[in-house]
Amino acid sequence: MAVLEILSDQRLFGGRQIRFAHDSAVLQCRMQFSVYLPPQATQQDVPALYWLSGLTCTDENFSVKAGAQRVAAELGLALIIPDTSPRGENVPDDPDGASDFGLGAGFYVNATEAPFQQNYQMYDYICKELPALVEAELPLSTSRAISGHSMGGHGALVIALREAGRYRSVSAFSPISNPVNCPWGRKALAGYLGNDESQWQQYDASLLLAQKKAALPILVEQGDADPFLAEQLKPETLQAASAASGSELELRMQTGYDHSYYFIASFIEDHLRFHARHLLP
């Protein structure tokens, strides 16, 4: 088991905001992630919400900007906030230096294409290595929920739909809902998985949801002033898939909100309380 190195540790709403580093066997590089432990964690193991961030982000975007810790402290929820991709000098990046692929843009898939397959195993990192590590080393129960924003919303939905029984609930802000049919998704899936589009389908939440009724409740938040709404996000495909499979999806369109962390900060309390209803006795 990897050893956790504490990079920073601050008191916050009676709990602790901690940034860790560790050597990842799955990603074959040094990784950083953030954790908020609520005050209840000093007395008992607490359930955890995993937050997956979007393109260009690190673990610090959510921990600094979303304002989630106050409500997490009240509810007794831990927040587990991983990075968005492997990092390091030897980790391959987009050859053109673009921000929608490579470093900061792991898309939460297990890459099969060279040179990315050695490091870009973000699906297994999020589902397997990171939970095993934090649940062994921190006062966490095995009750989990998952959420995310944009690329991270895509990751949260796909992981929750594929990993039946691992999570109690899933939510997303402005998710890339149908990546096989949008520019961001097609670039990433081709780069990480190759040109066989049949292999892409396992990482498309709309396709997964249409095939099988979801075993957990889903909440999706979307701003109608989001500049990426029509071309990249396509929440209507997720809604149609939910209707086709009879799944429990609540899609909330919010008037005037964009794609920023101002949007996330406005509604993160609703999402934490949604997850708490399914995580807490």
Coordinates of C-alpha atoms in Angstrom, one line a residue, residues 154-248:
H154 CA -19.0 12.6 -17.4
G155 CA -16.6 10.6 -15.3
A156 CA -18.9 10.4 -12.3
L157 CA -21.9 9.3 -14.4
V158 CA -20.0 6.7 -16.3
I159 CA -18.3 5.2 -13.2
A160 CA -21.5 5.1 -11.2
L161 CA -23.4 3.5 -14.0
R162 CA -20.7 0.8 -14.7
E163 CA -19.8 0.1 -11.0
A164 CA -23.2 -1.2 -9.8
G165 CA -23.3 -1.3 -6.0
R166 CA -20.2 0.7 -5.4
Y167 CA -21.9 4.1 -5.0
R168 CA -25.2 5.0 -3.3
S169 CA -25.9 8.1 -5.5
V170 CA -24.4 10.2 -8.3
S171 CA -24.7 13.8 -9.4
A172 CA -23.2 16.0 -12.0
F173 CA -22.8 19.7 -12.9
S174 CA -22.8 20.4 -16.6
P175 CA -21.6 16.9 -17.6
I176 CA -20.3 15.9 -21.0
S177 CA -23.3 13.6 -21.4
N178 CA -22.7 12.1 -24.8
P179 CA -19.0 12.2 -25.5
V180 CA -19.1 10.0 -28.6
N181 CA -21.0 12.8 -30.3
C182 CA -19.2 16.0 -29.2
P183 CA -15.8 17.4 -30.1
W184 CA -14.2 17.2 -26.7
G185 CA -15.3 13.6 -26.3
R186 CA -14.4 12.4 -29.8
K187 CA -10.9 13.9 -29.5
A188 CA -10.2 12.3 -26.1
L189 CA -11.8 8.9 -26.8
A190 CA -9.9 8.6 -30.1
G191 CA -6.6 9.6 -28.5
Y192 CA -6.9 7.4 -25.5
L193 CA -8.8 4.4 -27.0
G194 CA -8.1 4.4 -30.8
N195 CA -10.4 4.8 -33.7
D196 CA -12.6 1.8 -33.1
E197 CA -15.7 3.7 -31.9
S198 CA -17.3 0.5 -30.4
Q199 CA -14.7 0.8 -27.7
W200 CA -15.8 4.4 -26.9
Q201 CA -19.3 3.4 -25.9
Q202 CA -18.3 2.0 -22.5
Y203 CA -17.4 5.6 -21.5
D204 CA -20.6 7.3 -22.7
A205 CA -23.2 7.9 -20.0
S206 CA -26.1 8.4 -22.4
L207 CA -25.4 5.1 -24.1
L208 CA -24.9 3.3 -20.9
L209 CA -28.1 4.7 -19.3
A210 CA -30.2 3.9 -22.4
Q211 CA -29.1 0.2 -22.2
K212 CA -30.0 -0.5 -18.6
K213 CA -32.0 1.0 -15.7
A214 CA -29.7 2.8 -13.3
A215 CA -29.4 1.2 -9.9
L216 CA -29.0 4.5 -8.1
P217 CA -30.6 8.0 -8.1
I218 CA -29.1 10.6 -10.5
L219 CA -29.1 14.4 -10.1
V220 CA -27.9 16.6 -12.9
E221 CA -27.5 20.4 -12.7
Q222 CA -27.2 22.4 -15.9
G223 CA -27.1 26.2 -16.6
D224 CA -28.9 27.4 -19.6
A225 CA -26.3 30.2 -20.2
D226 CA -23.5 27.6 -20.5
P227 CA -21.5 28.4 -23.6
F228 CA -20.8 24.7 -24.1
L229 CA -24.4 23.5 -23.7
A230 CA -25.4 22.7 -27.3
E231 CA -22.1 21.6 -28.8
Q232 CA -20.3 19.7 -26.0
L233 CA -22.7 18.8 -23.1
K234 CA -26.0 17.7 -24.7
P235 CA -28.0 17.0 -21.5
E236 CA -31.0 16.1 -23.6
T237 CA -29.4 12.9 -24.6
L238 CA -29.1 11.9 -21.0
Q239 CA -32.7 12.7 -20.4
A240 CA -33.8 10.7 -23.4
A241 CA -31.7 7.7 -22.2
S242 CA -33.2 7.9 -18.7
A243 CA -36.7 7.9 -20.1
A244 CA -35.8 4.9 -22.4
S245 CA -34.5 2.8 -19.4
G246 CA -36.9 4.0 -16.7
S247 CA -34.1 5.4 -14.6
E248 CA -34.3 7.8 -11.8

